[in-house]
C-alpha angles and dihedrals in degrees: 000000000000094000088052091055093238119171095182137016120238119193095305099128104035113133095012089147096182098047107122104173134031120191108185111200126231090252089073108089098173132027128189106211089213082082092074100037111138094018090129095163092060109122105165133035120185118191115187132213107284097052107117106168140038112188138170134092100210087093123249101261109018092196128043104298131192098224106154102168138029124174116204117198129224092252094060119110124210116291138193112297105222095058095106100036096123094048097109095176097049107103101166143009117243108216129178103252090225092063105127094200106047144025137193122233120179089344095305125111121239135169111269092255089051091236096120132043104218107176140356122203127210105055090194094068120118098203137032130180114205112220118259113258094038111134100181141035109213128230118293093354095146097025111156095358087150095174094050110118104164139023122189108217121203121236087241093065114116105156138040113192129219118312094346091152100029114151094005088146097177099041107135105159140037 
C-alpha cells in the first residue's frame, strides 16, 4: 500500500480467505473495515501511527474469524464497537498508551475519559463488568455475544446506544 501512495483502502482485500496478517502502513489515514470482510484466516492486524479513522458497520470479519491481535496507534480516534464481534480469539485490544482519545482497561476499549465503552473483545465470554464512571455503552458493543449471560452496569450509566446488546441470545441479567 505504501509504495502505491494509498491514503485509504477501498474494498481491495474483501474475501481474501487465506490472508493471515495485515500490516497497514502509516500512509493510510482511514480504513473501511468492509475491506477485510470475510478474511476469516486473518490473525494479526497492525495499524501504524498516522491512521486516524476506522469506519464501517458491516463488521470486520462477518464469519468467525481467528483474529488474535490488533494494534491500535496513538493517532486513531474512537470507532464503532461491534466491528470485531466475530473475532473469537481476540481477548484484548492493544492500544498505544499515548493515544489521546482512547484507553484499554481489562482488555476492553473505552474513551480516554472513561465515559464511553467502545468495544469489548472475547465474544465467548459469559460475564462482563463495565468500569465504574462509564456513562454510555457505544453502538453494537456486545453484538452477537451469544454466550453472554450477565453484564454488571455501573451506577454512572445513563445511555445505551443502538443495538448494544443485539443477538445476545443468552443474556439473563443486567
